[in-house]
mmCIF file of C-alpha atoms in Angstrom:
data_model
loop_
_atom_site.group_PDB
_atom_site.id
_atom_site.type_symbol
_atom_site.label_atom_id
_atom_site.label_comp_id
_atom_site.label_asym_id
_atom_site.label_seq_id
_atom_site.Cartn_x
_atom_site.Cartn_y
_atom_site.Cartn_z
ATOM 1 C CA UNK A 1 -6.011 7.148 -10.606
ATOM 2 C CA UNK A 2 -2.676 8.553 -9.087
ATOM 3 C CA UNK A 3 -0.382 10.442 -11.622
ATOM 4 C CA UNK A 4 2.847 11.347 -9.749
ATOM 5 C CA UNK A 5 5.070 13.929 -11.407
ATOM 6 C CA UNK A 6 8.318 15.850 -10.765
ATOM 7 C CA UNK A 7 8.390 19.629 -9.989
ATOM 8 C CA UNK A 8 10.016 22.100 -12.211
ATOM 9 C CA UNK A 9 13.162 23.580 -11.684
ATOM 10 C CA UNK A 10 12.263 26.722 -12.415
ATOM 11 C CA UNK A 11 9.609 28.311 -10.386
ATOM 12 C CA UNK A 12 6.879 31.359 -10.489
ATOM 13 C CA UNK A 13 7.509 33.783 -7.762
ATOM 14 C CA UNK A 14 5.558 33.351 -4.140
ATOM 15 C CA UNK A 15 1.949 35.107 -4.015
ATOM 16 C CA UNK A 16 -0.040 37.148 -2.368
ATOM 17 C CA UNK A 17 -1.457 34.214 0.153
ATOM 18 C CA UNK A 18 -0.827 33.853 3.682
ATOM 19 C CA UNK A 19 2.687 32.528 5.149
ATOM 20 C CA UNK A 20 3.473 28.758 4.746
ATOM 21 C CA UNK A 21 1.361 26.603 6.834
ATOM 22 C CA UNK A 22 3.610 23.292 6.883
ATOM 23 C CA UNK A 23 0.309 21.401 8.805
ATOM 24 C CA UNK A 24 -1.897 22.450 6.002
ATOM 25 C CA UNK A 25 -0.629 20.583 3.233
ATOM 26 C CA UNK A 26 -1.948 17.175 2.098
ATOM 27 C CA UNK A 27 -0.797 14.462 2.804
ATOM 28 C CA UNK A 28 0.062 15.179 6.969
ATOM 29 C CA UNK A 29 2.137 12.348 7.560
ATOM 30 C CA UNK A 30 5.002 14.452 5.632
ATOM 31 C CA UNK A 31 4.465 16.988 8.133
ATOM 32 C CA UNK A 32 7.655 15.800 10.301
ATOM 33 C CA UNK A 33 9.636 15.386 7.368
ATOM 34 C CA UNK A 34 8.687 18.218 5.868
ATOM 35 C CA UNK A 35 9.663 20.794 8.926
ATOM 36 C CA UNK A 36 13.346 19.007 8.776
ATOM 37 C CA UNK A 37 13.496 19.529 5.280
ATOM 38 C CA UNK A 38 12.405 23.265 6.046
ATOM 39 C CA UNK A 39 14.228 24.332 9.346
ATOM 40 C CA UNK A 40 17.122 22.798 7.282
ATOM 41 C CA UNK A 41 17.346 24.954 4.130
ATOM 42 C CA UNK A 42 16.414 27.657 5.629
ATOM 43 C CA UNK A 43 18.876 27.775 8.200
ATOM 44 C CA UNK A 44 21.552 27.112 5.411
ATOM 45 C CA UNK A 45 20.604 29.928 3.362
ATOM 46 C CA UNK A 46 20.531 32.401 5.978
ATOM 47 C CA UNK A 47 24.242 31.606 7.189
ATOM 48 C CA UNK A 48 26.769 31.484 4.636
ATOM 49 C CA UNK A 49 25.592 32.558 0.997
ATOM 50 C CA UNK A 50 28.336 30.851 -0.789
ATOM 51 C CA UNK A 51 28.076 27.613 0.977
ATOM 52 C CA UNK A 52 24.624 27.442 0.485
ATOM 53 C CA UNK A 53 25.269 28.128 -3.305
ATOM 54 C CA UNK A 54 27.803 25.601 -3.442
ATOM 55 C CA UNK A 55 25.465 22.851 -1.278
ATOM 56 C CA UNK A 56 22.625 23.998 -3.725
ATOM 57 C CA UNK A 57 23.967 23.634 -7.285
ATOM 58 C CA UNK A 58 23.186 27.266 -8.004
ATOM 59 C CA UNK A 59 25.195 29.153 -10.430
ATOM 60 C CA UNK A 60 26.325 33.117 -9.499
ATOM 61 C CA UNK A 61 23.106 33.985 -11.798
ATOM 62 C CA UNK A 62 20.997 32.273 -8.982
ATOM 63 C CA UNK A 63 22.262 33.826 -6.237
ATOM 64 C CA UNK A 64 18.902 35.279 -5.946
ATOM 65 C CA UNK A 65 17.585 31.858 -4.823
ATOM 66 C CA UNK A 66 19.356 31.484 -1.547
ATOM 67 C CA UNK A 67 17.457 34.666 -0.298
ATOM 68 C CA UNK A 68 14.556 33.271 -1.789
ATOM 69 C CA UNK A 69 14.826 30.133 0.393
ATOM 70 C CA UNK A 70 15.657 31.946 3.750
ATOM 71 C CA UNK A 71 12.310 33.639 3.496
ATOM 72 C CA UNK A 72 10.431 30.755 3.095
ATOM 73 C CA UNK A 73 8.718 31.294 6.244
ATOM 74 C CA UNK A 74 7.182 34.426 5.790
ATOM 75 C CA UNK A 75 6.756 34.548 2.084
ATOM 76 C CA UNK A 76 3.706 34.667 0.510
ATOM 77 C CA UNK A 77 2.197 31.285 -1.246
ATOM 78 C CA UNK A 78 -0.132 30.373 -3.980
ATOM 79 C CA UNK A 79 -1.269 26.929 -5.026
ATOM 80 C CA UNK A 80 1.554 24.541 -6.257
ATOM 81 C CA UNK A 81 -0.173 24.274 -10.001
ATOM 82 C CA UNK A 82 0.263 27.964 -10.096
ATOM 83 C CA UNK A 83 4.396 27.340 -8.670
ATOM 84 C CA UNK A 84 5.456 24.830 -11.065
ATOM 85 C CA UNK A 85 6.039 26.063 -14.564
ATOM 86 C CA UNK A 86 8.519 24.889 -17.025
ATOM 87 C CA UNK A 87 7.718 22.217 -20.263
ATOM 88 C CA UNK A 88 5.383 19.523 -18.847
ATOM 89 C CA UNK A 89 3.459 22.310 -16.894
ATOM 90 C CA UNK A 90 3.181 24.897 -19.730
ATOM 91 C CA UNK A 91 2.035 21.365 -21.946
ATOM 92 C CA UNK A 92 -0.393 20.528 -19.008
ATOM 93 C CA UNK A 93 -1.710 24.400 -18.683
ATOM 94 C CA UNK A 94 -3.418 24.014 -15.411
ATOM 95 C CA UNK A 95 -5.267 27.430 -15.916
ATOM 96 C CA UNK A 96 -7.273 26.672 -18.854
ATOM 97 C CA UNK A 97 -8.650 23.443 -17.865
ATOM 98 C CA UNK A 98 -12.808 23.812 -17.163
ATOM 99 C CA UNK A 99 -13.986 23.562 -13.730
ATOM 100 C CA UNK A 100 -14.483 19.473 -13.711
ATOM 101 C CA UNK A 101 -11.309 18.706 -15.349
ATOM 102 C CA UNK A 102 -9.418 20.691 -12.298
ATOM 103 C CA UNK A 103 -11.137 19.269 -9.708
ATOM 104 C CA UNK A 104 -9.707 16.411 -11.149
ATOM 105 C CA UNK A 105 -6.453 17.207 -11.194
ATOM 106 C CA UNK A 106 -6.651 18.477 -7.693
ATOM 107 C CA UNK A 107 -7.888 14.724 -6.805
ATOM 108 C CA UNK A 108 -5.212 13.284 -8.865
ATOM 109 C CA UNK A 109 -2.152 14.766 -9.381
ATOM 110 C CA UNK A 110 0.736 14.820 -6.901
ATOM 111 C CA UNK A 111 3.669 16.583 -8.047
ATOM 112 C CA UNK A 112 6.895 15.579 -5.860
ATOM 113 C CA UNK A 113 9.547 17.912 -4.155
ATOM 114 C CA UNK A 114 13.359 17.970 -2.494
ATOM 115 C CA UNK A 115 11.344 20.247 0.257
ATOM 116 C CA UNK A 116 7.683 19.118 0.561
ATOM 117 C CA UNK A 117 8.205 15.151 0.046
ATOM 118 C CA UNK A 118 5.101 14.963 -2.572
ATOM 119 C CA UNK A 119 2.172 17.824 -2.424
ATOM 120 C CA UNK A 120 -1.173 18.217 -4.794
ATOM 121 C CA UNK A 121 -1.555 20.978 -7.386
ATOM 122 C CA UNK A 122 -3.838 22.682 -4.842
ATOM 123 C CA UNK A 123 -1.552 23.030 -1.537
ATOM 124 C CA UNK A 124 -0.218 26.204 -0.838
ATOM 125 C CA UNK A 125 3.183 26.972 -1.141
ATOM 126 C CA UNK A 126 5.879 29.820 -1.329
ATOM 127 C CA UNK A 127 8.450 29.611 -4.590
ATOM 128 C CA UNK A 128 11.313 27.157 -3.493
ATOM 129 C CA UNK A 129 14.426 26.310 -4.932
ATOM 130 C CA UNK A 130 15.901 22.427 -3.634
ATOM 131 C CA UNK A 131 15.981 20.114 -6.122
ATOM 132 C CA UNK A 132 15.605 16.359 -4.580
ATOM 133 C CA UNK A 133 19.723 15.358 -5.701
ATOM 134 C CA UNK A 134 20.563 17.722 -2.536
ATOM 135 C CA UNK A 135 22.561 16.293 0.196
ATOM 136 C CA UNK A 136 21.669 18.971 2.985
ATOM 137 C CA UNK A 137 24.272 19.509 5.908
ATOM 138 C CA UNK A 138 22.383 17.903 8.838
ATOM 139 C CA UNK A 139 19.528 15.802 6.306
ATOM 140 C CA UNK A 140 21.810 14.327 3.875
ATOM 141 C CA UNK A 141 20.804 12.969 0.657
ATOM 142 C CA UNK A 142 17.219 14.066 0.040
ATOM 143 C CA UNK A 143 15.621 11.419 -1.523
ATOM 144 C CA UNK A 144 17.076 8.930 1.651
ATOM 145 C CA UNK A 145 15.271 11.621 3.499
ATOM 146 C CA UNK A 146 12.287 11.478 2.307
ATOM 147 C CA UNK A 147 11.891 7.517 1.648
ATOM 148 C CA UNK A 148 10.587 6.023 5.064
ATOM 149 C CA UNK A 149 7.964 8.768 5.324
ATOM 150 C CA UNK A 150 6.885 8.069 1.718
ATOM 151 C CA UNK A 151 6.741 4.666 2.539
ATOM 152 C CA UNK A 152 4.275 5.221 5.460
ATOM 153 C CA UNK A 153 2.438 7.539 3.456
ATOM 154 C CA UNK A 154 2.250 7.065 -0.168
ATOM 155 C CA UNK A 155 0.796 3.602 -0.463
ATOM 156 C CA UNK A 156 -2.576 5.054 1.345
ATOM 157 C CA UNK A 157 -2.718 7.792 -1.395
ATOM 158 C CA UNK A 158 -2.448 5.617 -4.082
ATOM 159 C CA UNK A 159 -5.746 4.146 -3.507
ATOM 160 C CA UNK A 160 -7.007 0.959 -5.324
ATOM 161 C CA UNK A 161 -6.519 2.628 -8.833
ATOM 162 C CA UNK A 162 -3.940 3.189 -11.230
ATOM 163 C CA UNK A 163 -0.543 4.961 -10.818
ATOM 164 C CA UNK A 164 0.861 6.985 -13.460
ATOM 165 C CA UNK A 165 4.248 7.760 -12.284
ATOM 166 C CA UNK A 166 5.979 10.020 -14.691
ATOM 167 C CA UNK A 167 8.510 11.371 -12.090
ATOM 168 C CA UNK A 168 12.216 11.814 -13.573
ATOM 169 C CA UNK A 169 14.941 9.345 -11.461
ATOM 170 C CA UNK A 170 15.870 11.606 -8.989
ATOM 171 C CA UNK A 171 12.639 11.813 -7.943
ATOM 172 C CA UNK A 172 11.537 8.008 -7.975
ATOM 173 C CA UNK A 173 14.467 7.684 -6.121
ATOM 174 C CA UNK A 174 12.176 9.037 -2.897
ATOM 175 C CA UNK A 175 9.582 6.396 -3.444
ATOM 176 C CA UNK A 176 9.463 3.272 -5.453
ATOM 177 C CA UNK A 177 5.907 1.558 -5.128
ATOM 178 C CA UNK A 178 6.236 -2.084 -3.862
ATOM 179 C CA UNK A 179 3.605 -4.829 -3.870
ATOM 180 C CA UNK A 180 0.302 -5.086 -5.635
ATOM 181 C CA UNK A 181 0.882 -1.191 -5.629
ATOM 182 C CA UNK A 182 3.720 -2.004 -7.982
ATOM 183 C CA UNK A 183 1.104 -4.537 -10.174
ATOM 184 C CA UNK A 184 -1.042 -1.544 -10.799
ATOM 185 C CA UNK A 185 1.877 1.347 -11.138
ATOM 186 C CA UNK A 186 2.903 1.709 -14.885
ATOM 187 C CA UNK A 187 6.064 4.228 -15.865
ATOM 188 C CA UNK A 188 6.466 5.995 -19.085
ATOM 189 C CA UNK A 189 9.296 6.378 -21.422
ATOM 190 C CA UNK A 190 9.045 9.302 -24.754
ATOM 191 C CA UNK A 191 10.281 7.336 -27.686
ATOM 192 C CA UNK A 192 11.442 9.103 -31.165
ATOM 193 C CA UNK A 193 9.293 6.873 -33.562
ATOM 194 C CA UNK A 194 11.696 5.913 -36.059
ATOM 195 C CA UNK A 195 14.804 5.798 -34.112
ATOM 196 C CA UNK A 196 13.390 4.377 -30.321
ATOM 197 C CA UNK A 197 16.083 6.530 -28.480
ATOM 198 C CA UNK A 198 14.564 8.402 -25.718
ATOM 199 C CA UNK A 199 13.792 12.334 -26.122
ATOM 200 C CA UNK A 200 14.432 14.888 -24.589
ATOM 201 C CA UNK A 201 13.010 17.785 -24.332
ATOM 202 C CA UNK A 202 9.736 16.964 -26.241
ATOM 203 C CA UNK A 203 9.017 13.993 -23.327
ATOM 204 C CA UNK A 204 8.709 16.393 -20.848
ATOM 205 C CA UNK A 205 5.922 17.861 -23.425
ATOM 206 C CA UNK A 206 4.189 14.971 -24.175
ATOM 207 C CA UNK A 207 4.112 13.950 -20.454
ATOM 208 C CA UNK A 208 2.257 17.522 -20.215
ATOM 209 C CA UNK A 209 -0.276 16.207 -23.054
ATOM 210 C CA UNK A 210 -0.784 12.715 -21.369
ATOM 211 C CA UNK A 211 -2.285 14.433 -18.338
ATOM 212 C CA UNK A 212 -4.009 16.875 -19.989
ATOM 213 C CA UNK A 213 -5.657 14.383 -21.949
ATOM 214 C CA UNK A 214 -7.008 12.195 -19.480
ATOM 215 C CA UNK A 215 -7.707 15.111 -17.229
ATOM 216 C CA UNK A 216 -10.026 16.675 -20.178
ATOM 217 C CA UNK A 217 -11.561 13.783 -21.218
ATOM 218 C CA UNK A 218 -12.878 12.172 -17.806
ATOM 219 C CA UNK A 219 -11.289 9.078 -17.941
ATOM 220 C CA UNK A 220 -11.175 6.886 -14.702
ATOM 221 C CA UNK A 221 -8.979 3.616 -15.600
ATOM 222 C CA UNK A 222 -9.626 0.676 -13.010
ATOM 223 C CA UNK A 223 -6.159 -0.398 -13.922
ATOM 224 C CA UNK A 224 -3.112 -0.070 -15.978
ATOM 225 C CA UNK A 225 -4.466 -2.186 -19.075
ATOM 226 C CA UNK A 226 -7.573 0.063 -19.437
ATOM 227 C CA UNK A 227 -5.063 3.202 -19.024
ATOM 228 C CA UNK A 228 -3.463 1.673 -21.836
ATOM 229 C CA UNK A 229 -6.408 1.631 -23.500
ATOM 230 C CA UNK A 230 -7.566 5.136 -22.817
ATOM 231 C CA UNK A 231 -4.494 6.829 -23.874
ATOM 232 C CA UNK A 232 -4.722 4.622 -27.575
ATOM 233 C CA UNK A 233 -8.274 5.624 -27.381
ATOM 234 C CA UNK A 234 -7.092 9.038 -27.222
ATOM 235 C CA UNK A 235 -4.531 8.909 -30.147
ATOM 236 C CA UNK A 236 -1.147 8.415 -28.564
ATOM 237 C CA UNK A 237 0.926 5.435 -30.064
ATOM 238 C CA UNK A 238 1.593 3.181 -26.799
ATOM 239 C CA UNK A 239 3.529 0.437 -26.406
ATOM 240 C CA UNK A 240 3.196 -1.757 -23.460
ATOM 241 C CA UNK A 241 4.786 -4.619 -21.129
ATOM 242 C CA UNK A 242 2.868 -5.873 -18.075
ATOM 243 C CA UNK A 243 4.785 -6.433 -15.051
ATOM 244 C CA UNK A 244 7.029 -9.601 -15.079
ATOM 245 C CA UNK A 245 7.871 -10.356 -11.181
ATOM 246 C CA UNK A 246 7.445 -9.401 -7.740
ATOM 247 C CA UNK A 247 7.892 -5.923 -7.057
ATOM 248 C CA UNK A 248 7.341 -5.069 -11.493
ATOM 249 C CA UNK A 249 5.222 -1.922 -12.692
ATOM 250 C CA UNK A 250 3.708 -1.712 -16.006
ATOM 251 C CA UNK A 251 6.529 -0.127 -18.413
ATOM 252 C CA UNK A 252 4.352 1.976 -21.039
ATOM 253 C CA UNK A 253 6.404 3.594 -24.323
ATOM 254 C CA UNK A 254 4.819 6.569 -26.065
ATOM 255 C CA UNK A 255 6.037 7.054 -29.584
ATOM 256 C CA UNK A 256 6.183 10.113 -31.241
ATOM 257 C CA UNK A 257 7.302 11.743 -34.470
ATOM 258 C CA UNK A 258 8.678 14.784 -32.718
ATOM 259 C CA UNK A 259 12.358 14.951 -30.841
ATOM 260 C CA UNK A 260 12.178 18.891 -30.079
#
């Protein structure tokens, strides 16, 4: 199984490893992409500070992140699990899974990016801020940017299994699955119980959970109907619809009590 999910806003400062290594990260038919993404930003936020802020979305209180991004090439990295923080990845907790349970998610997961296209928890990178709504000077709109190499590249990942996709729009935007990938693909909406309206903050927290779950537990769904299955087994209230057309994932609703 395939569980795609967005990155975090918010980020955990570089580490102690070695500079960035673009050709080292998973996935090397990004590689292209990826080094227009990155000669891009970085060439941005070493000119102009203010137009970079403005291109950016930053606020004056993130000023601090336009330096961060022009020394992306020498900074230090750790792995991406360890980059990402925020809601879903504090729910997830990477850190305090046991050794089988991470070597799935290292086989598993794919967490997607404005800079990197899509990497796994395990790739090494430096602390980033582009968030995948970016239109950068020469690039553009980053999710058109990124959706002819995804095409080429993500179908191959996803294997014959399952695909969780629990990205947030912006990020879908960069690939949509197509085909019998799209049969076997099932999205997830957080639903408030009693009311059905879509929550906030406590989706990106059960999202967390979801992963964690299946990550702890060893399950390996064949498709989306015994995914289904495994997260009921596992005591979350699901609602599903099988695809109805061409081109149709599985659309999956997880209730909950909770609208934090």
């Amino acid at each position: 199984m395939l569980v795609l999910l967005p990155p975090s806003e918010g980020k955990a400062a570089s580490g102690r490893g070695a500079p960035l290594k673009p050709e080292s990260l998973s996935l090397p038919g990004l590689t292209a992409a990826r080094e227009a993404a990155l000669a891009e930003l970085v060439d941005l936020c070493t000119g102009d500070e203010d137009k970079a802020r403005e291109v950016l979305g930053l606020s004056e209180g993130l000023r601090g992140e336009v330096a961060k991004n022009a020394e992306l090439r020498t900074s230090g990295t750790r792995p991406a699990g360890e980059i990402y923080t925020g809601v879903l990845y504090d729910a997830l907790d990477l850190a305090s899974l046991d050794a089988a349970a991470r070597r799935r998610a290292a086989a598993s997961l794919l967490v997607f990016s404005g800079l990197w296209g899509a990497v796994r928890v395990t790739d090494e990178i430096p602390s980033y801020r582009l968030s995948m709504g970016v239109r950068l000077p020469g690039l553009g709109a980053l999710s058109r940017h990124w959706r002819a190499p995804m095409a080429q590249v993500l179908p191959e990942a996803a294997g014959g299994g399952p695909v969780l996709d629990l990205r947030s729009a912006a990020y879908a935007a960069a690939w949509k699955p197509k085909g019998e990938v799209a049969a076997r693909t099932a999205t997830v909406r957080v639903l408030h119980a009693p009311t059905r309206k879509v929550v906030s903050h406590f989706n990106k927290a059960t999202k967390g959970r979801i992963v964690r779950s299946l990550l702890t537990a060893g399950i390996a769904p064949k498709d989306p109907g015994e995914l289904v299955e495994a997260l009921r087994d596992l005591g979350y209230e699901v609602e599903a619809a099988a695809p109805t057309g061409a081109g149709a994932a599985w659309a999956l609703d997880v209730l909950v009590d909770e609208v934090h």
